[in-house]
Short mmCIF file of C-alpha atoms in Angstrom, two decimals:
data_model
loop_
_atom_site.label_atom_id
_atom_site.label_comp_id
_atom_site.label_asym_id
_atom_site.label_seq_id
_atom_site.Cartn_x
_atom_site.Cartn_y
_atom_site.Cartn_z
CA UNK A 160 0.00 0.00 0.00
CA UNK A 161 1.07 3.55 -0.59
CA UNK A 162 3.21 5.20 2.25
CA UNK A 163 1.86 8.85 1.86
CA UNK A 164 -0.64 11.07 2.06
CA UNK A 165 -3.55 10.30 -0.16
CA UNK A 166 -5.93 12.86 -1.46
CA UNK A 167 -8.91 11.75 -0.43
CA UNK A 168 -8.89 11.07 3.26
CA UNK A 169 -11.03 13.31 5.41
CA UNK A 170 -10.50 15.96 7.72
CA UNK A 171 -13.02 14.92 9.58
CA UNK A 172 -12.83 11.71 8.91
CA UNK A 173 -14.76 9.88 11.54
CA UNK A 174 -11.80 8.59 12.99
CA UNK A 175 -12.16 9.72 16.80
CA UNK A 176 -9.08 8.66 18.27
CA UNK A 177 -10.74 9.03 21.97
CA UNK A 178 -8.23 8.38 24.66
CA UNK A 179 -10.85 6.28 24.66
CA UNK A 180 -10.12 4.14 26.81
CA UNK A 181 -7.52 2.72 29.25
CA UNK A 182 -7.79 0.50 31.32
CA UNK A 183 -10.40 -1.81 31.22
CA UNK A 184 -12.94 -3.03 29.66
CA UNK A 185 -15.58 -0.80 28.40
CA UNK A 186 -18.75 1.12 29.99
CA UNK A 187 -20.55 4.25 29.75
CA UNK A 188 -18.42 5.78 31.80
CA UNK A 189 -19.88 5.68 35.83
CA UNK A 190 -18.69 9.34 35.69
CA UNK A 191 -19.09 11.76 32.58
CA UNK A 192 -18.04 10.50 29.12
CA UNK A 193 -14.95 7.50 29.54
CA UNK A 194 -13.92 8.59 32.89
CA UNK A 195 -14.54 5.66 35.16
CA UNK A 196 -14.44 6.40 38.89
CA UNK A 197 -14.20 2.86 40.55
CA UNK A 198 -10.69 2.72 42.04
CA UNK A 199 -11.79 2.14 45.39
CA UNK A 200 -15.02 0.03 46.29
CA UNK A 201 -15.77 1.91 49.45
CA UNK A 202 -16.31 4.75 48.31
CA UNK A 203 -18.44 3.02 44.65
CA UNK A 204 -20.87 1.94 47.72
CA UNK A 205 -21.66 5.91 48.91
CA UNK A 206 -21.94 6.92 45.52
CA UNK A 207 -18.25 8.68 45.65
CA UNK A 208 -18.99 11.29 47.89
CA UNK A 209 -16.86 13.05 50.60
CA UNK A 210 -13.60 10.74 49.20
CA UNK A 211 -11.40 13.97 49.21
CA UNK A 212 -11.61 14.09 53.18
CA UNK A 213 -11.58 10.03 53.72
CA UNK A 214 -8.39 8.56 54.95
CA UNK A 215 -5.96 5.56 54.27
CA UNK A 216 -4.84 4.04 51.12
CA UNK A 217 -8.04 3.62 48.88
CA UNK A 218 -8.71 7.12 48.69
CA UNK A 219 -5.50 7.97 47.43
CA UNK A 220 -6.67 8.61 44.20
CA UNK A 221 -9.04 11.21 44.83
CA UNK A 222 -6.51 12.95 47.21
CA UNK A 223 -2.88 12.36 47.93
CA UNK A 224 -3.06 13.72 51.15
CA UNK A 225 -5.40 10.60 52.61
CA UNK A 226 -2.57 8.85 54.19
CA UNK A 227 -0.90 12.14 55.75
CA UNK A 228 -0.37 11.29 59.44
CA UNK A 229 -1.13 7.89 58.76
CA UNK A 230 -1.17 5.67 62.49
CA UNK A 231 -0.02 2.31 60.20
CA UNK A 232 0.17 0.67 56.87
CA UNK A 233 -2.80 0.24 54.87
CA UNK A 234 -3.44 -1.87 51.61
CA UNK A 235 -6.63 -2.04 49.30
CA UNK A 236 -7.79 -3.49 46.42
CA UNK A 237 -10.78 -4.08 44.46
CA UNK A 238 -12.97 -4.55 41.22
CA UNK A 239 -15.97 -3.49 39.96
CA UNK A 240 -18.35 -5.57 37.09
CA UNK A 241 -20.05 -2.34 34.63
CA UNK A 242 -22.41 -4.03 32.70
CA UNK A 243 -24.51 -0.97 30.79
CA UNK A 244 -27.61 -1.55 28.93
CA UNK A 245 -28.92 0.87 25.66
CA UNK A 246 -30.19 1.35 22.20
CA UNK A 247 -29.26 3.56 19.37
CA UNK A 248 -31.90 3.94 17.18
CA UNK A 249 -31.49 5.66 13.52
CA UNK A 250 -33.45 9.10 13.21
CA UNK A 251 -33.05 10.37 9.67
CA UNK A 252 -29.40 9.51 8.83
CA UNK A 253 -27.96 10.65 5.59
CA UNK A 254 -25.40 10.22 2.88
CA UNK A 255 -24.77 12.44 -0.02
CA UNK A 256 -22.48 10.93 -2.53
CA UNK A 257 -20.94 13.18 -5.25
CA UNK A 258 -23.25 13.51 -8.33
CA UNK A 259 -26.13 11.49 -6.11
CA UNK A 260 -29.03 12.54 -4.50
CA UNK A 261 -29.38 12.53 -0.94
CA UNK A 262 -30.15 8.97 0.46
CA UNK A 263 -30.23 7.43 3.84
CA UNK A 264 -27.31 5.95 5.32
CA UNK A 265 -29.28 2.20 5.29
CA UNK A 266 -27.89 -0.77 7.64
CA UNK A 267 -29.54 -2.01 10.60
CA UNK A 268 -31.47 1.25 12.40
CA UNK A 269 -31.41 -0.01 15.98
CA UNK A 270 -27.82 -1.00 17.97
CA UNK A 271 -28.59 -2.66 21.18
CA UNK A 272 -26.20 -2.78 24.08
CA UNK A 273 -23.12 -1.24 21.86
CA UNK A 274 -21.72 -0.54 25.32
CA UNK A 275 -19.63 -3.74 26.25
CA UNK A 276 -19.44 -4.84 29.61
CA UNK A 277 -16.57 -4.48 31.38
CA UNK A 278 -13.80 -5.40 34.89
CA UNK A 279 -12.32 -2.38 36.13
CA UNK A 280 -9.67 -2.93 39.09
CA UNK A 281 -7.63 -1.09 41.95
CA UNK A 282 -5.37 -1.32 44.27
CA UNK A 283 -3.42 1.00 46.67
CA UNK A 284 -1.21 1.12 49.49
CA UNK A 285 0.14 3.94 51.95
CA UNK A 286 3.07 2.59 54.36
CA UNK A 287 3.75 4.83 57.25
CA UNK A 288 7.19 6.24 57.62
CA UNK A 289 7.15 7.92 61.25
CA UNK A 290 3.96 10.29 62.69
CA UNK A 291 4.45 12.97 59.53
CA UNK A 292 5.52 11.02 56.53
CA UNK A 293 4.30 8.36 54.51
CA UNK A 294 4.83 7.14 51.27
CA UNK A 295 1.44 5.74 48.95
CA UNK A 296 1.09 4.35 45.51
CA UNK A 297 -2.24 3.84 43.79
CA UNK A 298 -2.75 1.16 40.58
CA UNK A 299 -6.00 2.26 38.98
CA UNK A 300 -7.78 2.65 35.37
CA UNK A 301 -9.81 5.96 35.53
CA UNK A 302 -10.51 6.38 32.12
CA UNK A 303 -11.81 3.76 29.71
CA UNK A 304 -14.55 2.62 27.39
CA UNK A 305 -15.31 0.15 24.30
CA UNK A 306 -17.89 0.64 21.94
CA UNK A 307 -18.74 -1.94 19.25
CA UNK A 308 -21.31 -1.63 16.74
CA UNK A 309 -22.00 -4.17 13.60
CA UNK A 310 -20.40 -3.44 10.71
CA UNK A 311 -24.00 -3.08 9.11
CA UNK A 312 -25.05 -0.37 11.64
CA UNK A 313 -26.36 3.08 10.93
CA UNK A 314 -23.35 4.05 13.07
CA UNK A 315 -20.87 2.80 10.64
CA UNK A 316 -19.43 5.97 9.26
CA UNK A 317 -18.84 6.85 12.47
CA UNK A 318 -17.92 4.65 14.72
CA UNK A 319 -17.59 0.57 14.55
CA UNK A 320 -15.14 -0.27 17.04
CA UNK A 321 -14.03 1.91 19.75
CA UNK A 322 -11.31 0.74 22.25
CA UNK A 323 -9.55 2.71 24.80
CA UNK A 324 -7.66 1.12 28.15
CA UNK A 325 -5.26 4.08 30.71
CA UNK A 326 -3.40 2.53 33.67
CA UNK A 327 -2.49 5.07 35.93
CA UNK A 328 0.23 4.42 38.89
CA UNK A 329 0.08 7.54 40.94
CA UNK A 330 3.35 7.15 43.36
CA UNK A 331 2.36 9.60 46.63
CA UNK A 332 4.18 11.47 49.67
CA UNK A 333 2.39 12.92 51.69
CA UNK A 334 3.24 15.16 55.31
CA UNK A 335 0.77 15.82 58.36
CA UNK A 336 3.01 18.72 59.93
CA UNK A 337 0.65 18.93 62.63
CA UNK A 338 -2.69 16.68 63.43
CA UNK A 339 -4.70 19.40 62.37
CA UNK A 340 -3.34 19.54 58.57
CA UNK A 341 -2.33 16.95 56.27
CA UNK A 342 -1.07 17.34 52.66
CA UNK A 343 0.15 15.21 49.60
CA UNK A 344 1.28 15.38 46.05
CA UNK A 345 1.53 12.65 43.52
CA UNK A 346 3.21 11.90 39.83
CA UNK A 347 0.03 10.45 37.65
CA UNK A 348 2.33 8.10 35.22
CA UNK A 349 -0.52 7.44 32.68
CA UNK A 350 -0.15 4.67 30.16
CA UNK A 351 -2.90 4.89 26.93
CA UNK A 352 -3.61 2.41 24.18
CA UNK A 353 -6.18 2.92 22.23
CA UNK A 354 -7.86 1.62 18.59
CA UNK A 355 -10.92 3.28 16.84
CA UNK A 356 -12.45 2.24 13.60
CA UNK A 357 -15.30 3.38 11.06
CA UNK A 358 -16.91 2.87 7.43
CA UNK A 359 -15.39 4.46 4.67
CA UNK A 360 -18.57 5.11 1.33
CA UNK A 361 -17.01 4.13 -1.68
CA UNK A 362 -18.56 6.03 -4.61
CA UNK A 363 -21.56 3.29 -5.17
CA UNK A 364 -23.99 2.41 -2.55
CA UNK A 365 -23.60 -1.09 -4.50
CA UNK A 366 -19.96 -1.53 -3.04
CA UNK A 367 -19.05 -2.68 -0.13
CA UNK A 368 -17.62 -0.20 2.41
CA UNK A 369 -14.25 0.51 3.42
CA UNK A 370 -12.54 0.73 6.70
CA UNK A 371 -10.39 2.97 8.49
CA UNK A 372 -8.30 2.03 11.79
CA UNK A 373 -6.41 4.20 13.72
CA UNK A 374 -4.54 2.78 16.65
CA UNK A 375 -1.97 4.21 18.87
CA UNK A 376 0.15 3.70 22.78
CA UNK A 377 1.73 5.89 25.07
CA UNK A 378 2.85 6.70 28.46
CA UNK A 379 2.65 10.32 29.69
CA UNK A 380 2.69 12.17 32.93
CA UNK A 381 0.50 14.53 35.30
CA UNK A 382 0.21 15.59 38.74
CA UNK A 383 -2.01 15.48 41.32
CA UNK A 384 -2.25 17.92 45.02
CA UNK A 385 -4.22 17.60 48.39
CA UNK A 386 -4.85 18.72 51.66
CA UNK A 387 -7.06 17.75 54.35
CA UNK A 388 -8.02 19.60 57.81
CA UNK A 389 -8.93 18.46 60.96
CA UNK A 390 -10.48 21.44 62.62
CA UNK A 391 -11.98 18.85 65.32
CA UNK A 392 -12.45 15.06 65.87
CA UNK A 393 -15.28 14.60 64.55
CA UNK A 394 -15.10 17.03 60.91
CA UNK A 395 -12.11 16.54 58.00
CA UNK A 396 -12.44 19.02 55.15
CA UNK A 397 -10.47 17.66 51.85
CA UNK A 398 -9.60 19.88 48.78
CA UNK A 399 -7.42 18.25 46.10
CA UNK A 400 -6.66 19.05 42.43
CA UNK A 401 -5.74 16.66 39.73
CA UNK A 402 -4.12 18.18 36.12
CA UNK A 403 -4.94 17.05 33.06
CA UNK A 404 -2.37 14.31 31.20
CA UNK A 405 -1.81 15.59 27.47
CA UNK A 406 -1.54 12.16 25.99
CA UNK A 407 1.34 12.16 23.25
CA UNK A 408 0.23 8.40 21.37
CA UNK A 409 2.51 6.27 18.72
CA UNK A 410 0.87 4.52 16.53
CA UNK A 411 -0.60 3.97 12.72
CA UNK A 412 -3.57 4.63 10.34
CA UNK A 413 -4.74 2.05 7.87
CA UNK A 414 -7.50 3.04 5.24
CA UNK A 415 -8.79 -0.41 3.17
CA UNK A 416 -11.06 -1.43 0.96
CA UNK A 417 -11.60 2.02 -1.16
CA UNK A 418 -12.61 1.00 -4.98
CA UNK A 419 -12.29 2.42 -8.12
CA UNK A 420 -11.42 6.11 -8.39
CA UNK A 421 -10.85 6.08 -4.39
CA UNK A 422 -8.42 2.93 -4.51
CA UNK A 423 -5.36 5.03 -4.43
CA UNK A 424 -6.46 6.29 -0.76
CA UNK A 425 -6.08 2.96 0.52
CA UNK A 426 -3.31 3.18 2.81
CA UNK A 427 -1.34 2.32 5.78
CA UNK A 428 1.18 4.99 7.49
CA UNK A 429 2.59 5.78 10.91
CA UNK A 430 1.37 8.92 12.66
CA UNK A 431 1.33 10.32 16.22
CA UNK A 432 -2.01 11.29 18.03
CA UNK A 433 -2.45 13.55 20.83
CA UNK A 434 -5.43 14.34 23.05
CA UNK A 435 -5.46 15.77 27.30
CA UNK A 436 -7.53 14.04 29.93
CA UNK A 437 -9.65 16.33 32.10
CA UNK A 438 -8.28 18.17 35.46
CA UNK A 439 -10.03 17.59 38.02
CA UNK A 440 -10.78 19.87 41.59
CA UNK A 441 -12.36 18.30 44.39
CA UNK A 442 -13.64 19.36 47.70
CA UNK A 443 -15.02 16.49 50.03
CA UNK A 444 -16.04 16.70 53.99
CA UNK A 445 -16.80 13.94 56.12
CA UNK A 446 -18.83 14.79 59.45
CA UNK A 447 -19.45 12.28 62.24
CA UNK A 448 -22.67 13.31 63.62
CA UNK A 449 -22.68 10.49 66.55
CA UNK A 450 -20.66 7.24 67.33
CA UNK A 451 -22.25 5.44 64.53
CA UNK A 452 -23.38 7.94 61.62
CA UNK A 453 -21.07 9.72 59.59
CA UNK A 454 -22.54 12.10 56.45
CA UNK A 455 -20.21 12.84 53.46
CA UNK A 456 -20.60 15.25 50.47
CA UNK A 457 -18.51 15.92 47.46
CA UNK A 458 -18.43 18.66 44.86
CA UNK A 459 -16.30 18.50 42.06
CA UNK A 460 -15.46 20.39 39.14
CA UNK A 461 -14.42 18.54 36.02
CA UNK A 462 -11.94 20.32 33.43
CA UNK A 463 -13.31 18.45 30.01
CA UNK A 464 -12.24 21.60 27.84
CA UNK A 465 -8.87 20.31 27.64
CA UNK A 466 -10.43 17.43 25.54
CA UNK A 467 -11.35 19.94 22.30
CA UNK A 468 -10.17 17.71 19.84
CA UNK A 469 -7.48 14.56 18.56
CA UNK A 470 -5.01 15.85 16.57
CA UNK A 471 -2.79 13.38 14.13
CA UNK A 472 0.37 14.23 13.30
CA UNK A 473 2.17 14.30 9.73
CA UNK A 474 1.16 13.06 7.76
CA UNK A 475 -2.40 13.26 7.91
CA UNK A 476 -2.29 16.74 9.93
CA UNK A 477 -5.83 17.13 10.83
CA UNK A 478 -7.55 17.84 14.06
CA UNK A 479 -10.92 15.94 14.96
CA UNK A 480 -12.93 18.26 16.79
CA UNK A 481 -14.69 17.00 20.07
CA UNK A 482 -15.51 20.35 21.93
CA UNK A 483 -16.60 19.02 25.74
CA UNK A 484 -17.53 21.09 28.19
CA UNK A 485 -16.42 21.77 31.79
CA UNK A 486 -18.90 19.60 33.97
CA UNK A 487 -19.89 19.45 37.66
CA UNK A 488 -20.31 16.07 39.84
CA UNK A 489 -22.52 16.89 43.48
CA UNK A 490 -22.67 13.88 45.74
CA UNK A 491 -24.19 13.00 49.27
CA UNK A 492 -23.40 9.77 51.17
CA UNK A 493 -23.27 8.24 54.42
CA UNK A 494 -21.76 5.35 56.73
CA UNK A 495 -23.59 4.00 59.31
CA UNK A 496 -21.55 1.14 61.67
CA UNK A 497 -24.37 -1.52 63.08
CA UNK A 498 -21.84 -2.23 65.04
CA UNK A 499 -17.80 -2.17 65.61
CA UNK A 500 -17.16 -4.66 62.71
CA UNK A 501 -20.30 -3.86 60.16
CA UNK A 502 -20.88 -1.14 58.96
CA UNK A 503 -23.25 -0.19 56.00
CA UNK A 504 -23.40 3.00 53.48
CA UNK A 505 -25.20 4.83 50.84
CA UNK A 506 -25.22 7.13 48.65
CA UNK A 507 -26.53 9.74 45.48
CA UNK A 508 -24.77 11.40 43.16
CA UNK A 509 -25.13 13.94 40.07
CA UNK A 510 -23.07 14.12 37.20
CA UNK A 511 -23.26 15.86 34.18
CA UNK A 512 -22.31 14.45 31.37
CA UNK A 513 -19.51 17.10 28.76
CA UNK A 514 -20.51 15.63 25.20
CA UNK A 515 -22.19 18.94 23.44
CA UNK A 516 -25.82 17.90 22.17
CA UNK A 517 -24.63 19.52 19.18
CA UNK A 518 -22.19 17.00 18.05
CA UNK A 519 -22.68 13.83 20.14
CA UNK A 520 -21.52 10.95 18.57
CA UNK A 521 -22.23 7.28 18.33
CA UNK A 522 -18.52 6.44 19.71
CA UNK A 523 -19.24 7.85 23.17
CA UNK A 524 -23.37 7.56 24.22
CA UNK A 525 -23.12 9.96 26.97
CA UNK A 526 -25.87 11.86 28.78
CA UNK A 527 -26.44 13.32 33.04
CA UNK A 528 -26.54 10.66 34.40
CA UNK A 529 -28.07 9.89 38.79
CA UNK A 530 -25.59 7.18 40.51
CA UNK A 531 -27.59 5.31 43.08
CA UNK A 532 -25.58 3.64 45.45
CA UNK A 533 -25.24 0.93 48.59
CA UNK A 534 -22.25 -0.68 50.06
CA UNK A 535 -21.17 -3.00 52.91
CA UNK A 536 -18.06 -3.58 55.18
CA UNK A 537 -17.73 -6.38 57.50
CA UNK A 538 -13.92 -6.64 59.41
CA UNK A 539 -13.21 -10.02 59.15
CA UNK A 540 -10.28 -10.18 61.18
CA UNK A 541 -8.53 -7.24 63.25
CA UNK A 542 -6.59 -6.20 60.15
CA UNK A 543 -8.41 -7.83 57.12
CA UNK A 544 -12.15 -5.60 55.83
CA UNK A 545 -14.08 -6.77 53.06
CA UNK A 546 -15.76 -4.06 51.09
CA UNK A 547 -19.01 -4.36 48.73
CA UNK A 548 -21.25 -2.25 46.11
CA UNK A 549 -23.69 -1.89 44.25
CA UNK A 550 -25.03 0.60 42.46
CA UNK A 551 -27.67 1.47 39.61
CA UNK A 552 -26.99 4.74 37.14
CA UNK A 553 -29.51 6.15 35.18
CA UNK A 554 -29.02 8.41 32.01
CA UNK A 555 -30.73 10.63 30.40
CA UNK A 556 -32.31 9.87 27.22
CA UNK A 557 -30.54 12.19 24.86
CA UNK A 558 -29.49 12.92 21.09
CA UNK A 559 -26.62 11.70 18.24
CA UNK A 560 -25.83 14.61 16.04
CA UNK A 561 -22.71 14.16 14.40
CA UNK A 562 -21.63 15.61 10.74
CA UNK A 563 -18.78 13.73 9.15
CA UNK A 564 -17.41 14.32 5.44
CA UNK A 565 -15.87 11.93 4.00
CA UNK A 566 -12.77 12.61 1.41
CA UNK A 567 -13.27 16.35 2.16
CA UNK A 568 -11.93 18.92 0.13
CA UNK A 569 -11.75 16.58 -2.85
CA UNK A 570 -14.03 15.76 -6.09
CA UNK A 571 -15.40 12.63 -3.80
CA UNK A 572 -16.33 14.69 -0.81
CA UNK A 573 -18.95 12.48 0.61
CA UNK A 574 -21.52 14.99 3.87
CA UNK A 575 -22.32 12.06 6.27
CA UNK A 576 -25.14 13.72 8.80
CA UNK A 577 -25.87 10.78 11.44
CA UNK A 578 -28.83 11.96 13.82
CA UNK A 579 -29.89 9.27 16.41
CA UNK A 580 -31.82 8.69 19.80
CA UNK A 581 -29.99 6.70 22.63
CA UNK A 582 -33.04 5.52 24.70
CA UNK A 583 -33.03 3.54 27.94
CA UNK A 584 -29.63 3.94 29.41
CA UNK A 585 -28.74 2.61 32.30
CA UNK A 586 -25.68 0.52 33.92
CA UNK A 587 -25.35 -1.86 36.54
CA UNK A 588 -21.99 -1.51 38.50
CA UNK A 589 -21.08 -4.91 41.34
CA UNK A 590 -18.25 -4.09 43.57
CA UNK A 591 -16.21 -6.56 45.92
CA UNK A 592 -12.82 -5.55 47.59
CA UNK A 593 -10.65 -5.50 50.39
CA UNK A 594 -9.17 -3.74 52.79
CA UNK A 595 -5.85 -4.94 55.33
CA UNK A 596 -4.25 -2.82 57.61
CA UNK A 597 -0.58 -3.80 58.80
#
């Protein structure tokens, strides 16, 4: 196959090269678009709320500063089961082909369940150096999803398959210089690996389609900042921020399949692909209103403007535009201990979700979304806790608008205008962990 540029691949070409993905398995995202936010399965069972003032190893992700002052060693470790349930049904999708009229895009007009289930794990572990310092590293996958749609959907031209897996190992120190105040800061070492495919229209709706693939790794590195107060024994107050990782990926771009006229765009060339993760701030409090209750809230404020498009590298040199939003998650929670070894919890949460209803497309099926939540603890043994979750997340039915042209700027510019309805969302997430202190 031909090793440069060919004239008629698109600018806009469908191919969304979504840092979709990392870690994983696949879901509509618990949290907005593919962020996932099960790396600890404590806090899944409140519905994630007041995380930024809890303490000890697990909630190390959501703020470095957790195992500040830290009275021993604490490991934890966990996975959760996402297994989301939708359709994406066809409204009026169209194709123009050059010198043709208007037509609809055909294929099958309903995709059920193109969300694939999915195993997302954690682990963490703080280890106590003396009654300031202590040293934490947490093992999660916070951003991830897989899409995968027939290869006779409506979808096509936009999305078919839709991979993306992060593993994030976020090394920690963290200082209490007095028991009132506590603070941490962490590297975010992010690996990415990610592989997105579509349709390509040859010039005849009698032909068979082509196919594009774009695929691409990477590691790349962020940072992430906490502190948490103790203005009395029974209130903490957490604030932490968490930057966004511009992902730098390696990979290739191969274009098959094109016929006739289009035949010399088939092609298969290395390329580089970059995209940022979202920042995140968080502020958390955890109150203990007696010996047994203890009522948590979260707000958090989620930078998704940093994800404005995936840009590819010579040769192609073209930037997919994706345009989310800044977003806010609100959550409410509590634990309740039955008694000194069992303790139960629950929680509701908010989250909006930063895919603009003017371009939503078929590779990510977002919408708001309410996270209901319950969760368990029972201490097994002095050190050893087992943790479980479950929770039920509802989205909002909401709209696919996406305009793609194929081969733009060239004699076989091809408008693709997909407009679709993704009706019944909802997701399932089971949780089962542990906890050991040492």
């Amino acid at each position: 196959m031909p090793h440069s540029r060919a004239p008629y691949i698109s600018t806009r070409a469908s191919l969304i090269l979504l840092p979709l993905s990392a870690i994983g398995m696949a879901q509509p995202a618990s949290a907005g678009a593919f962020y996932l936010q099960e790396q600890s399965v404590k806090a899944a069972g409140r519905a994630f709320s007041g995380e930024a003032a809890d303490q000890g190893a697990e909630s190390l992700w959501w703020n470095p500063a957790a195992i500040a002052g830290a009275q021993g060693n604490s490991l934890s470790f966990g996975a959760s089961l996402v297994m989301p349930s939708a359709k994406v049904r066809d409204d009026g999708s169209t194709i123009t082909r050059p010198l043709q009229a208007t037509s609809s895009v055909g294929g099958n007009p309903v995709a059920n369940d193109p969300i694939d289930n999915g195993v997302i794990p954690n682990a963490a572990i703080g280890m106590r150096l003396n009654d300031q310092w202590s040293l934490g590293l947490a093992v999660t996958a916070p951003y991830s999803f897989t899409t995968s749609y027939e290869d006779d959907s409506w979808t096509r031209y936009a999305a078919l398959k839709t991979k993306l897996r992060t593993i994030d190992l976020q090394p920690t120190i963290a200082f209490a210089p007095s028991p009132v105040i506590g603070i941490g800061v962490g590297l975010n070492v992010e690996y990415s690996d990610a592989k997105l495919s579509n349709a390509l229209p040859n010039l005849s709706p009698l032909l068979p389609d082509g196919r594009q693939i774009l695929k691409g790794d990477g590691w790349d590195v962020g940072w992430s900042a906490g502190v948490q107060l103790h203005p009395s024994d029974s209130l903490v107050i957490g604030a932490s921020y968490k930057s966004r990782i511009k992902h730098k990926l390696k990979g290739d771009v191969t274009v098959s399949g094109l016929l006739g006229p289009l035949e010399t765009s088939n092609m298969d060339v290395d390329t580089r692909a970059s995209f940022s993760t979202p920042w995140q701030a968080i502020i958390g409090a955890r109150w203990m209103a007696n010996q047994k209750l203890t009522l948590n809230a979260q707000l958090a404020r989620i930078g998704w403007n940093k994800f404005d498009a995936i840009r590819l590298a010579a040769p192609l040199s073209v930037a997919i535009p994706e345009n989310y939003h800044n977003t806010w998650s609100i959550a409410g929670g509590f634990d309740y201990a039955v008694d000194p070894r069992w303790t139960v919890r629950g929680g509701v949460q908010y989250d909006e979700s930063p895919t603009p209803d003017a371009s939503r497309d078929a590779r990510v099926p977002d919408s708001n979304r309410w996270n209901f939540a319950l969760g368990t603890s029972y201490q097994v043994t002095g050190g050893f806790t087992v943790d479980a979750a479950a929770s039920y997340i509802k989205f909002k039915e909401e709209r696919i608008n996406r305009n793609a042209t194929a081969f733009a700027g060239t004699q076989a510019q091809t408008p693709i205008l997909l407009h679709g309805d993704i009706d019944n969302a909802h997701a399932i997430v089971l949780s089962l962990g542990g906890r050991i202190a040492f």
